[in-house]
Tab-separated table of C-alpha atoms in Angstrom:
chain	number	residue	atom	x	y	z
A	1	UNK	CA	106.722	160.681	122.043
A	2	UNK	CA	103.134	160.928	121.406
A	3	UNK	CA	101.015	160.857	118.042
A	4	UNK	CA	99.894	157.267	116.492
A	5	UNK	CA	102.567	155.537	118.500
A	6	UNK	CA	100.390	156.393	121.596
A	7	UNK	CA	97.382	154.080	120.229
A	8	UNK	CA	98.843	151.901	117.865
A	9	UNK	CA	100.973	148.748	118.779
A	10	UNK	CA	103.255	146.638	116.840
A	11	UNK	CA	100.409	144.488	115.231
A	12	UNK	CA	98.631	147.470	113.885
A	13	UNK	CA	95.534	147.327	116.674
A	14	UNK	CA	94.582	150.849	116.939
A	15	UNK	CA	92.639	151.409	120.155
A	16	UNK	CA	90.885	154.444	118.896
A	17	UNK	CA	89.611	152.960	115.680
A	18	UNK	CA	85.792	152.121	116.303
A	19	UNK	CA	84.311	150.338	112.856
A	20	UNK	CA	82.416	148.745	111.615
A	21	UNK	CA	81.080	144.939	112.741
A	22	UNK	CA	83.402	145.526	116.299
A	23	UNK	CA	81.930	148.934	116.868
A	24	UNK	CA	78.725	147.119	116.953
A	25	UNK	CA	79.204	144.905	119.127
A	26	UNK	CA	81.219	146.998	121.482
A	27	UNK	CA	78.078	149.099	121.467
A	28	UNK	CA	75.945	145.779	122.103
A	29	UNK	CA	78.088	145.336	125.205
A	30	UNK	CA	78.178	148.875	126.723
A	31	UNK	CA	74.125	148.675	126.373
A	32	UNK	CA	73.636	145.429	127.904
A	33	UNK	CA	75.878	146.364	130.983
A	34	UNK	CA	74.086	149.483	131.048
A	35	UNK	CA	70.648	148.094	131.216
A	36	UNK	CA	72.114	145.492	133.568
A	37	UNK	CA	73.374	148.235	135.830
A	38	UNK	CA	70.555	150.497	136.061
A	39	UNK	CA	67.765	147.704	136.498
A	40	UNK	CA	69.777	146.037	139.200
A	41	UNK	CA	70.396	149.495	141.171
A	42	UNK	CA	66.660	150.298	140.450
A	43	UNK	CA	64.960	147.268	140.943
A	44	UNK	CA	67.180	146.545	144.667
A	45	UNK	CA	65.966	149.774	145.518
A	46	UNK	CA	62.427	148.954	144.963
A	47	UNK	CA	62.972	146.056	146.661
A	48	UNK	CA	64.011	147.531	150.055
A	49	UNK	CA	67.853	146.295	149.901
A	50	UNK	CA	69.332	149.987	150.368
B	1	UNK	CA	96.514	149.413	109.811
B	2	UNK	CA	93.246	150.216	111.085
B	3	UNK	CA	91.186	148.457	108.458
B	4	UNK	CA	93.319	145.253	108.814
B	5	UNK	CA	92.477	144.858	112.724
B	6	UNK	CA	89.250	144.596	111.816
B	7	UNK	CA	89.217	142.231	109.068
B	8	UNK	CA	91.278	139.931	111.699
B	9	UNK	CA	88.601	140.609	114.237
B	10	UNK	CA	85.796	140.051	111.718
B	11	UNK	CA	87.886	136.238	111.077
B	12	UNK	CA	88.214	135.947	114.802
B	13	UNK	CA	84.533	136.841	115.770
B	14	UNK	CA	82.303	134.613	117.954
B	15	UNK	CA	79.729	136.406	119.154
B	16	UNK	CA	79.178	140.452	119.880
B	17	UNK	CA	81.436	139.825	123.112
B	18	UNK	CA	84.458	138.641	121.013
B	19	UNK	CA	84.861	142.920	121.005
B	20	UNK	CA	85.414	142.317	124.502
B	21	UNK	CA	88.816	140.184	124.032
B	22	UNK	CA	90.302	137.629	126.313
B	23	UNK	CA	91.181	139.044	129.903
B	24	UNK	CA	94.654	138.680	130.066
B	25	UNK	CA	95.268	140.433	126.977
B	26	UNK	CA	92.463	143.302	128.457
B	27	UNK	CA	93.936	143.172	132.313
B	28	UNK	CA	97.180	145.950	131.890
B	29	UNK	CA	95.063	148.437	129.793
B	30	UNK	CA	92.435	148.258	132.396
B	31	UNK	CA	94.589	148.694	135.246
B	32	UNK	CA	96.115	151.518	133.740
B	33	UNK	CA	92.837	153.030	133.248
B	34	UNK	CA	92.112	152.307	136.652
B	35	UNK	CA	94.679	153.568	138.280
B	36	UNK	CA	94.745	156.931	136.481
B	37	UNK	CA	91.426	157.089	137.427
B	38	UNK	CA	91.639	156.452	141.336
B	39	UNK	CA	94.816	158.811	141.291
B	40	UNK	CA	92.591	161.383	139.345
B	41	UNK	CA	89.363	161.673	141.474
B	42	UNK	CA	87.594	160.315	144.821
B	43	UNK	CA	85.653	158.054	143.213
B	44	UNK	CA	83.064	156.502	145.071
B	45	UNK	CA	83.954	153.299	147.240
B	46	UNK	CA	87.596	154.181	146.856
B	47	UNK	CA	89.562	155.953	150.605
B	48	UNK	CA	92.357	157.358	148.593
B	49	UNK	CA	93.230	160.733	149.592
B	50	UNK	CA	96.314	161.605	147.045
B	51	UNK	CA	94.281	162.309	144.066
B	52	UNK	CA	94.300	165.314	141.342
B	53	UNK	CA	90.869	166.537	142.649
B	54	UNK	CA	92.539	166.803	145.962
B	55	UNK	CA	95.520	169.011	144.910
B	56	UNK	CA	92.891	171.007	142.759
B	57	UNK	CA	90.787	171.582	146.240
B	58	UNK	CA	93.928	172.301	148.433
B	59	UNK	CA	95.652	174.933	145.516
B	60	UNK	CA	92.157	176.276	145.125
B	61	UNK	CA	92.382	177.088	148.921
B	62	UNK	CA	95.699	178.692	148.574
B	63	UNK	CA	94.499	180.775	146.076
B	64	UNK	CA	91.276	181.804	147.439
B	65	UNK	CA	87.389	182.615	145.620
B	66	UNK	CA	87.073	184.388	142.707
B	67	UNK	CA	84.012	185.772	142.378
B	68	UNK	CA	82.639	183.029	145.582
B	69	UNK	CA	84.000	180.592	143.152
B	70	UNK	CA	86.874	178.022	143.454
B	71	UNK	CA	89.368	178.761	140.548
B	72	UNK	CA	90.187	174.846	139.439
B	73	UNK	CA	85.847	174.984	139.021
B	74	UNK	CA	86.044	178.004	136.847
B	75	UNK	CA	88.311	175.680	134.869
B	76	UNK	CA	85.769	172.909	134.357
B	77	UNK	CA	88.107	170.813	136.517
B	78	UNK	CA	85.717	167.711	136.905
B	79	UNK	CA	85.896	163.760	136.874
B	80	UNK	CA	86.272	163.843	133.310
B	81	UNK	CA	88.619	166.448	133.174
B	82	UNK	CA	91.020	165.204	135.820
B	83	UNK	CA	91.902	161.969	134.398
B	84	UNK	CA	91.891	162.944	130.636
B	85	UNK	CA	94.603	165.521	131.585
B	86	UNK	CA	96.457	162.530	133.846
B	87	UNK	CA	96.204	160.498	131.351
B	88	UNK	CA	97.316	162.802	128.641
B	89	UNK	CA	100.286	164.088	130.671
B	90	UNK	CA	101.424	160.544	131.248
B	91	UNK	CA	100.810	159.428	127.287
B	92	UNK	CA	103.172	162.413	126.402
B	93	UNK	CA	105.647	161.882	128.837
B	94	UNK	CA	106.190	157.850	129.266
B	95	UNK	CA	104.564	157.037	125.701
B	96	UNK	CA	101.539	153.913	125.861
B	97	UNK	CA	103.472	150.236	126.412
B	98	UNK	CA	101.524	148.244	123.619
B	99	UNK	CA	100.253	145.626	126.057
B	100	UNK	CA	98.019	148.720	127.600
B	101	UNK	CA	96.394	148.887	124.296
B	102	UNK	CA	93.625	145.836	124.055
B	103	UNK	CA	92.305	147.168	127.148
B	104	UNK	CA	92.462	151.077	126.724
B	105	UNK	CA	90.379	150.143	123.192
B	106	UNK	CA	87.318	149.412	126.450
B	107	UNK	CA	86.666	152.670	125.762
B	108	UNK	CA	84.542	152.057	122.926
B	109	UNK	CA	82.508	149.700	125.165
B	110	UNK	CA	82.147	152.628	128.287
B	111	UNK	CA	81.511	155.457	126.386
B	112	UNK	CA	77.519	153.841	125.199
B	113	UNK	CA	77.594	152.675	128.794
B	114	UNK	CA	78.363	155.909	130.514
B	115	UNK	CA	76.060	157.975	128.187
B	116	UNK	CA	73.078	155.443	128.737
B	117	UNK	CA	73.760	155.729	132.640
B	118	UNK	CA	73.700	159.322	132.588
B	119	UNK	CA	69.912	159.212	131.173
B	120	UNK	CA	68.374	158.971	134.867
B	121	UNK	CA	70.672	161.893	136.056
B	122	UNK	CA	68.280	164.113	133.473
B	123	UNK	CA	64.595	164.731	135.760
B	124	UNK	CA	62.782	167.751	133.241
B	125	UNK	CA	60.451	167.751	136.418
B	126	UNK	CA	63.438	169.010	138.419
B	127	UNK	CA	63.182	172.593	136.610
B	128	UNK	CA	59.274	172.352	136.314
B	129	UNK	CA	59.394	175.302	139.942
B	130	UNK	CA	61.174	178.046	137.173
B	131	UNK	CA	57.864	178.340	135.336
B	132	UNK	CA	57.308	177.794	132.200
B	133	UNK	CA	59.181	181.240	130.177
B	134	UNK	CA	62.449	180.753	131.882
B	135	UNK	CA	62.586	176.980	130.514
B	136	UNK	CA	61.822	177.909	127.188
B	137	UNK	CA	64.490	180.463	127.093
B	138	UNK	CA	66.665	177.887	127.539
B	139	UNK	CA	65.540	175.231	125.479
B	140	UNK	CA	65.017	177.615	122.551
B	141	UNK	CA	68.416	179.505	123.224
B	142	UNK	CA	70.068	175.932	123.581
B	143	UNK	CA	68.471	174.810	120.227
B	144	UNK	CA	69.584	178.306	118.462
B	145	UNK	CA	73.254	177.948	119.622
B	146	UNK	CA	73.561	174.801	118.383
B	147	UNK	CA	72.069	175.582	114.710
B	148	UNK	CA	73.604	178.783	114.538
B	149	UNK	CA	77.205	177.176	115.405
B	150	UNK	CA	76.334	173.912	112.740
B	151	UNK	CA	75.512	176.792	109.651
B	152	UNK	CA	78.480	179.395	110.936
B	153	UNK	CA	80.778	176.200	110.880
B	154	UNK	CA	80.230	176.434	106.779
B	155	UNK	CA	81.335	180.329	106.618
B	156	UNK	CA	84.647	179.641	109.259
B	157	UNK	CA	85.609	176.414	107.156
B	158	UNK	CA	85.465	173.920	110.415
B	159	UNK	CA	85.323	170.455	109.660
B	160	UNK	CA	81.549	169.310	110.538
B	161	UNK	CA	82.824	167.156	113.379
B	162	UNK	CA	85.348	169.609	115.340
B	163	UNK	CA	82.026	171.880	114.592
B	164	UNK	CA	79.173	169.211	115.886
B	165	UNK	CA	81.570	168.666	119.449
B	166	UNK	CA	81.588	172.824	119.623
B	167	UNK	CA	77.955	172.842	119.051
B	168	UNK	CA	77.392	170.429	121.664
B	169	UNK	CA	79.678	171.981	124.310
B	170	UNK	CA	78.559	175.941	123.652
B	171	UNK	CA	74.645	174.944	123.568
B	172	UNK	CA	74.459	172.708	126.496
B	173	UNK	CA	76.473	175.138	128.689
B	174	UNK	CA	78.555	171.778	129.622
B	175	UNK	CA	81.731	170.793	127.498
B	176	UNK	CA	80.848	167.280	128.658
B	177	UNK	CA	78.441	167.209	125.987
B	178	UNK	CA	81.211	167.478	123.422
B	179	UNK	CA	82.261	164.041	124.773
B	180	UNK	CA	79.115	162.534	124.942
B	181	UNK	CA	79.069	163.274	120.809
B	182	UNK	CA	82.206	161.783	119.608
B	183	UNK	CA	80.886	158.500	119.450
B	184	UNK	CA	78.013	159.710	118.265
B	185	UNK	CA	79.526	162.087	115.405
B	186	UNK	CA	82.548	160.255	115.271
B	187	UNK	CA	84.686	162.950	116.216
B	188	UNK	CA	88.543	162.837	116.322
B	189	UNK	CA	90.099	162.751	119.913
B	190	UNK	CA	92.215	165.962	118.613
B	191	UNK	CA	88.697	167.725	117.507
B	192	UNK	CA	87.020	166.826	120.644
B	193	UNK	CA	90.082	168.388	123.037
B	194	UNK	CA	90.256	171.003	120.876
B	195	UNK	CA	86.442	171.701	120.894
B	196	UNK	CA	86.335	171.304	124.686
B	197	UNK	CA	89.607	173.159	125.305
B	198	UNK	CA	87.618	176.062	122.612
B	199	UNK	CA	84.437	175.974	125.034
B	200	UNK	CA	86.040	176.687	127.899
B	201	UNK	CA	88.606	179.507	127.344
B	202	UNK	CA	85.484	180.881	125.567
B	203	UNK	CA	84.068	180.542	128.644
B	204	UNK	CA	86.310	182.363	130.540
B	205	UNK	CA	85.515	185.370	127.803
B	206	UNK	CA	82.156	185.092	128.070
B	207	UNK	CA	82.053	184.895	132.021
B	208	UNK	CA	83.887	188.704	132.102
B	209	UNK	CA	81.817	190.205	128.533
B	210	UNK	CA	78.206	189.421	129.819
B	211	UNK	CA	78.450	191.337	133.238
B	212	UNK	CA	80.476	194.428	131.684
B	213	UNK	CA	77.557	194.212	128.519
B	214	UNK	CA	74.581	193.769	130.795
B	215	UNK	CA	75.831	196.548	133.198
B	216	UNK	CA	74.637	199.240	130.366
B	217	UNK	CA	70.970	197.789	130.875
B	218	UNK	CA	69.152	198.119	133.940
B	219	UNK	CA	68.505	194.051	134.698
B	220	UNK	CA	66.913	193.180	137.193
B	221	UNK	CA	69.117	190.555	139.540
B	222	UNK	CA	66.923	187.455	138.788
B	223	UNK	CA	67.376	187.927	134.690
B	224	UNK	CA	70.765	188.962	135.552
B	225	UNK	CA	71.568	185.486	136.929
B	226	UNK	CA	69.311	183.643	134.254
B	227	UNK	CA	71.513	185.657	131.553
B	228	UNK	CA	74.762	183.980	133.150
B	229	UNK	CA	73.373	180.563	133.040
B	230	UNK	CA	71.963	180.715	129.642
B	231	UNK	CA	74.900	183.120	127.676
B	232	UNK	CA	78.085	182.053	130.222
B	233	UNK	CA	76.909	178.514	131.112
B	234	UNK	CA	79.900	175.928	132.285
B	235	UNK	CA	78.975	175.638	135.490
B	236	UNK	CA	81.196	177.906	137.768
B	237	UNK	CA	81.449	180.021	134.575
B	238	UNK	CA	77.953	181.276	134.963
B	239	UNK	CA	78.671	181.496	138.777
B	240	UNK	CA	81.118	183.605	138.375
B	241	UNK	CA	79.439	186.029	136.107
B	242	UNK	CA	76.278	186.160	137.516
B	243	UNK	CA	78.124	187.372	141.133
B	244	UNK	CA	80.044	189.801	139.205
B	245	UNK	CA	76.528	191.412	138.369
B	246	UNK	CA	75.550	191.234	142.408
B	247	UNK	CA	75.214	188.716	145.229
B	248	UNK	CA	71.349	188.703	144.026
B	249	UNK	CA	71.985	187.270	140.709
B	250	UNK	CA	74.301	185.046	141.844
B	251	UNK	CA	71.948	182.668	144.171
B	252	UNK	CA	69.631	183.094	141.061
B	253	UNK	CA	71.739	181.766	138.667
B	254	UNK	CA	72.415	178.575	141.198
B	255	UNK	CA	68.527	178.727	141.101
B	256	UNK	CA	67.887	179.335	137.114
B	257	UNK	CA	70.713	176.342	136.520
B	258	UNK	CA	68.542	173.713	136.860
B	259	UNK	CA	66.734	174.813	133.896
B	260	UNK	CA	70.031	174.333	131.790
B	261	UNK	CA	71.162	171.246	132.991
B	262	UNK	CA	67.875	168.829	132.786
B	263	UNK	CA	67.547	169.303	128.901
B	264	UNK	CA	71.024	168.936	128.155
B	265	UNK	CA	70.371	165.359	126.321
B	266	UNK	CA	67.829	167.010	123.733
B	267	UNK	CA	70.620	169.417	122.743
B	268	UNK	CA	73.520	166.674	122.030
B	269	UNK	CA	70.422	164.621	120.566
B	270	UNK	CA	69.652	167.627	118.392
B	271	UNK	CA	72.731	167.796	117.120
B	272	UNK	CA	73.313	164.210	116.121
B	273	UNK	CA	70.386	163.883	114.291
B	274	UNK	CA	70.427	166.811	112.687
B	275	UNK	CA	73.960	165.906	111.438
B	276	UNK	CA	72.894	161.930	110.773
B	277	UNK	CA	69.688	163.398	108.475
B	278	UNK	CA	72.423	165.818	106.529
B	279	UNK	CA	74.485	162.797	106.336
B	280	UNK	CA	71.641	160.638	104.447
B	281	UNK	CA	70.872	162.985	102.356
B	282	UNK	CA	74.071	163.687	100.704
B	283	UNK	CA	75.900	160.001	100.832
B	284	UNK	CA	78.770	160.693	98.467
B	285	UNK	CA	79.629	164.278	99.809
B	286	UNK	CA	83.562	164.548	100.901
B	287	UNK	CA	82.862	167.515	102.999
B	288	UNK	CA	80.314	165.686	105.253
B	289	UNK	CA	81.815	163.609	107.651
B	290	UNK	CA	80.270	163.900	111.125
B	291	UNK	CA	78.317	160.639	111.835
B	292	UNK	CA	80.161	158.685	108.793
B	293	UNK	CA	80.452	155.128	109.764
B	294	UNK	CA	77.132	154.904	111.615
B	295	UNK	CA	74.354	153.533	108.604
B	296	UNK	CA	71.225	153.324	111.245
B	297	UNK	CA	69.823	154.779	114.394
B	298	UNK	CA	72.049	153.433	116.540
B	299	UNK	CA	70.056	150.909	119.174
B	300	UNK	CA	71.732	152.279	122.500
B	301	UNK	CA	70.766	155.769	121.698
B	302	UNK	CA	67.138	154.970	121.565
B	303	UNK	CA	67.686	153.008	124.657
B	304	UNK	CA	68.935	156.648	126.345
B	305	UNK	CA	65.921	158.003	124.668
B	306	UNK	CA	63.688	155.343	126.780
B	307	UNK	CA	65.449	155.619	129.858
B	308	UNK	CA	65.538	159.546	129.661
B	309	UNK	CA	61.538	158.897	129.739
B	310	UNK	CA	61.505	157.001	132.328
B	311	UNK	CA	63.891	159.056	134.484
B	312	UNK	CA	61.421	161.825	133.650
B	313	UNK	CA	58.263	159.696	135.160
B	314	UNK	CA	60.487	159.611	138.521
B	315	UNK	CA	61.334	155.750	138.035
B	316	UNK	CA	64.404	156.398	139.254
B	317	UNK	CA	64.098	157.463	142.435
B	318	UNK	CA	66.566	158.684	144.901
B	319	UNK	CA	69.053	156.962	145.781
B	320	UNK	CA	69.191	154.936	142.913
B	321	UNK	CA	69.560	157.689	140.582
B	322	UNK	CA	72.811	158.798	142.919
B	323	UNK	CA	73.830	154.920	142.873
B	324	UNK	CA	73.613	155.359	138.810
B	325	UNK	CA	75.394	158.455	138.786
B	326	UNK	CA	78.080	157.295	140.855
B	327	UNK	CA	78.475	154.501	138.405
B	328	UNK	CA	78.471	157.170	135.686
B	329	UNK	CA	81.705	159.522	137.677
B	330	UNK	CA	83.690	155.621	137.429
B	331	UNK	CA	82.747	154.945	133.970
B	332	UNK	CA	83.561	158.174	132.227
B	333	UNK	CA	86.854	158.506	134.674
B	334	UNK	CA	88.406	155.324	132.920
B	335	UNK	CA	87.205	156.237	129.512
B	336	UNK	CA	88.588	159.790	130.173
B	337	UNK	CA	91.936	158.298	131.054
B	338	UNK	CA	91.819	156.184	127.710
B	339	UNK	CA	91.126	159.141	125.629
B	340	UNK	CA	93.846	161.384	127.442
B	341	UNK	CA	96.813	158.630	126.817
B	342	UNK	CA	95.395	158.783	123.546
B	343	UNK	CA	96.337	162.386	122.554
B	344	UNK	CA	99.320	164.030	121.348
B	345	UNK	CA	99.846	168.066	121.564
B	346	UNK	CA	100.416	167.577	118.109
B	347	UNK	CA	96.765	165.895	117.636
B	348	UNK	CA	95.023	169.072	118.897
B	349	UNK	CA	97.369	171.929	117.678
B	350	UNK	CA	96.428	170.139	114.159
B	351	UNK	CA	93.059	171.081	114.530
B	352	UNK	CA	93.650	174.355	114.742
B	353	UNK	CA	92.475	177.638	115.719
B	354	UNK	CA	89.243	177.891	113.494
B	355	UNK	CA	87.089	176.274	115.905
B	356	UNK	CA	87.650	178.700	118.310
B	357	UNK	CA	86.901	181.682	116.407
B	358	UNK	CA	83.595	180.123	115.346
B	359	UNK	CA	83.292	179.481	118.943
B	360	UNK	CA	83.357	183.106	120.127
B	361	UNK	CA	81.197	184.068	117.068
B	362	UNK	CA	78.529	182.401	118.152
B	363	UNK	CA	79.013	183.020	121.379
B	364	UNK	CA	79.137	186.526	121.562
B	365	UNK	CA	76.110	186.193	119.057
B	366	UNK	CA	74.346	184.350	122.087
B	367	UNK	CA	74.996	187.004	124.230
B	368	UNK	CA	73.702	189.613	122.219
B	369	UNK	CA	70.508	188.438	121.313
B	370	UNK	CA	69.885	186.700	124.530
B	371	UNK	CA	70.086	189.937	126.380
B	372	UNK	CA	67.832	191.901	123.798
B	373	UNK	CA	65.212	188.517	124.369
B	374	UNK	CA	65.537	189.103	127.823
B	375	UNK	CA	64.896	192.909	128.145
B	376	UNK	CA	62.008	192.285	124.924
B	377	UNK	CA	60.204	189.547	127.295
B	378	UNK	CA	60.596	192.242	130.446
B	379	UNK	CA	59.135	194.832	128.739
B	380	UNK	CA	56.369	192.884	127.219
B	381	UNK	CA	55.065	191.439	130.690
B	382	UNK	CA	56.181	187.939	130.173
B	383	UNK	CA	59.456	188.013	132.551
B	384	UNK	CA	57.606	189.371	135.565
B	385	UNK	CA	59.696	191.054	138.098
C-alpha cells in the first residue's frame, strides 16, 4: 500500500497535481474565501457583534 | 496521467470555481479530511475529547518535563503535525478509496487560504519592547540561514526544492514554514516531510550542542536565552536549550521569542523570491526547479503581503486576529490530513539523506557564528548587560 495509488484513482485524477489553468483558479478560490473570512471576522468586530 | 486531468478540466471549465467540483463528488474526501482532523486536534467549536493532541498531553504527563518542557512539544507535535501523521498512518495502512480523492485535491484551494489567514497572526509591533539590536539579530541571522542553506544546497547536491523547504524551516526557527513554501516552490510532498522531518531531528541536535558550546563562554543569561531562540529555534526546542543554560535564560528565551516569530513571513517570502528571480533568469536550466510552474507573481501572495501590512498597523485587533487564527488551526488541520494520506514511506526515504546533512551544516554554521556575533556585539557595547 502506499505510493501513487494513495493519490491517484482509476481515471487518472491525481489529487496532488496542482497545474496549470486549475491551479489558478484553485488559488482564485482560496483568496477569495480568505478575504471573505478575514473582512467578515474584522469588520463584525468593528461593528460591536463579538 | 496528470497532464490528461487537466486537459479534461481545461474542456470541462466554467468559471475559476469549476476547480472547486460538484459537491457530491467533493463530500467523502472532505469528510475524511474532517474527521482526521477533529480526531487529530481540539479544534475550536468542536467538544471532542478523544483526539491525538489529547493522548500527546496525557503521555507527556506520564513521562514528565524535560528541561520544564513537555516531550510531544520538543517534537513539534502541533495542529499540523497531528493530523499529517493521522493521516499518513491511515494512507499507509487502509490505502486512499478513490472516491476520497476529488475532495482531498481541496488542498490546493486551503493551502493559499490558510497562508493568507495566517498574515494577521504576524504583529512586527509585538517584538518592537526587545529593542532594536536583538531584532536585527534575528532578522539578519534569519536572512543568513536561509542564503547560506540555498548556496550550500549546490555543494551537498540537494534538489533546489527539498533545499528551498529546509531553508524555510531552519531560518524561520518553525518547520511550518517549510509547508507554507510548497505551494509556493512547488515542492514534492516527499521533499517537504523529509525537509520538516530534517528540521526537527536537527533540532533536537542543536537543542543539546548550543548549551554544551556556549558553556565554554561566559554568557550572560539574557544572550544565553536569545542564542536558543535564534541558533535552536522550534519552539520548545529553544525552550529546552535555553533552560539547560539556567532558569534565567530560559524565561528570556520565552521573552526574546517574539522577536523570531513576528518576521517569520519575510523569511519564507525571501526565499521564494529569491528562488522565482533564479528561476527567470535561467528558463531552460534542468537543474532549477523550485517555483517551476508558477510564470508570475502569484496574486494571493501579494494579497498576504497587504494583509501582513495591515496586521502590522493593528487592523486586526484582538479578538479578531484569535477568530482568524482559529480559522487558520481548521484550515491547515484538513490540508495537513490531505497531505499525510498523500505520502508513502517510500516517498520520503526517496529523498534521501542529503538534505539532512546540509541541514546540520548550516546549522551548526548558525551556531557558530551566532555565538561569536553575540559575544562581538557584548564586547563592543551594543548588547548591554
Amino acid at each position: 500500500m502506499g505510493g501513487k495509488s494513495q493519490r491517484v484513482d482509476d481515471q487518472g485524477f491525481d489529487y496532488m497535481a496542482n497545474s496549470g489553468r486549475e491551479a489558478k483558479d484553485r488559488d482564485m478560490c482560496g483568496m477569495l474565501l480568505a478575504i471573505i473570512i478575514m473582512a467578515f471576522l474584522t469588520l463584525s468586530q468593528y461593528l460591536g457583534w463579538y | 496521467m496528470a497532464a490528461s486531468a487537466t486537459t479534461n478540466y481545461d474542456l470541462t471549465r466554467k468559471s475559476f470555481l469549476s476547480s472547486l467540483y460538484s459537491f457530491r463528488a467533493v463530500l467523502p474526501g472532505l469528510l475524511a479530511m474532517l474527521y482526521i482532523a477533529v480526531f487529530s486536534n481540539n479544534l475550536p467549536g468542536v467538544p471532542n475529547p478523544f483526539t491525538l493532541e489529547n493522548l500527546f498531553y496525557w503521555l507527556d504527563g506520564v513521562i514528565g518535563p524535560l528541561n520544564h518542557q513537555p516531550f510531544f512539544q520538543i517534537l513539534n507535535s502541533n495542529f499540523v503535525w497531528n493530523p499529517l501523521l493521522l493521516g499518513f498512518i491511515i494512507g499507509n495502512l487502509l490505502g486512499v478509496p478513490d472516491c476520497w480523492k476529488r475532495g482531498l485535491s481541496t488542498i490546493h484551494v486551503l493551502m493559499p487560504l490558510g497562508i493568507l489567514m495566517l498574515a494577521p497572526h504576524f504583529i512586527v509591533g509585538h517584538a518592537f519592547k526587545l529593542g532594536f539590536r536583538p531584532i536585527a539579530l534575528c532578522a539578519g541571522f534569519m536572512f543568513l540561514t536561509a542564503t547560506a542553506t540555498l548556496l550550500l544546497a549546490r555543494l551537498f547536491k540537494v534538489d533546489d526544492r527539498h533545499a528551498s523547504i529546509i531553508a524555510g524551516g531552519l531560518s524561520t526557527g518553525d518547520p511550518h514554514a517549510g509547508i507554507i513554501l510548497m505551494p509556493l516552490i512547488k515542492a514534492k510532498g516527499g521533499q517537504v516531510l523529509n525537509a520538516s522531518i530534517g528540521v526537527i531531528g536537527f533540532g533536537i541536535i542543536a537543542m543539546l550542542l548550543l548549551p554544551w558550546m556556549a558553556g565554554f563562554l561566559d554568557l550572560p543569561q539574557k544572550y544565553l536565552g536569545l542564542a536558543s531562540v535564534i541558533g535552536v529555534g522550534n519552539g520548545h526546542q529553544a525552550l529546552y536549550a535555553a533552560y539547560e543554560s539556567g532558569y534565567e535564560a530560559g524565561r528570556y528565551a520565552l521573552w526574546f521569542d517574539i522577536g523570531r516569530h513576528v518576521i517569520m513571513p519575510a523569511g519564507f517570502l525571501y526565499i521564494f523570491i529569491a528562488m522565482f528571480i533564479r528561476k527567470l533568469r535561467r528558463p531552460d536550466d534542468p537543474d532549477v526547479q523550485a517555483t517551476r510552474g508558477i510564470d508570475k507573481f502569484p496574486l494571493w501572495l501579494g494579497v498576504f503581503i497587504f494583509a501582513w501590512i495591515l496586521a502590522c498597523l493593528h487592523l486586526f485587533r484582538e479578538p479578531a486576529q484569535h477568530a482568524v487564527f482559529n480559522m487558520v488551526k481548521w484550515d491547515f488541520s484538513l490540508a495537513a490530513a490531505a497531505l499525510g494520506l498523500s505520502l508513502s514511506f517510500r516517498d520520503i526515504a526517496a529523498v534521501g539523506v542529503r538534505g539532512f546533512v546540509l541541514t546540520i551544516a548550516t546549522g551548526v554554521l548558525r551556531i557558530v557564528l551566532l555565538l561569536a556575533a553575540i559575544i562581538v556585539c557584548i564586547k563592543a557595547g551594543l548588547l548591554p548587560i
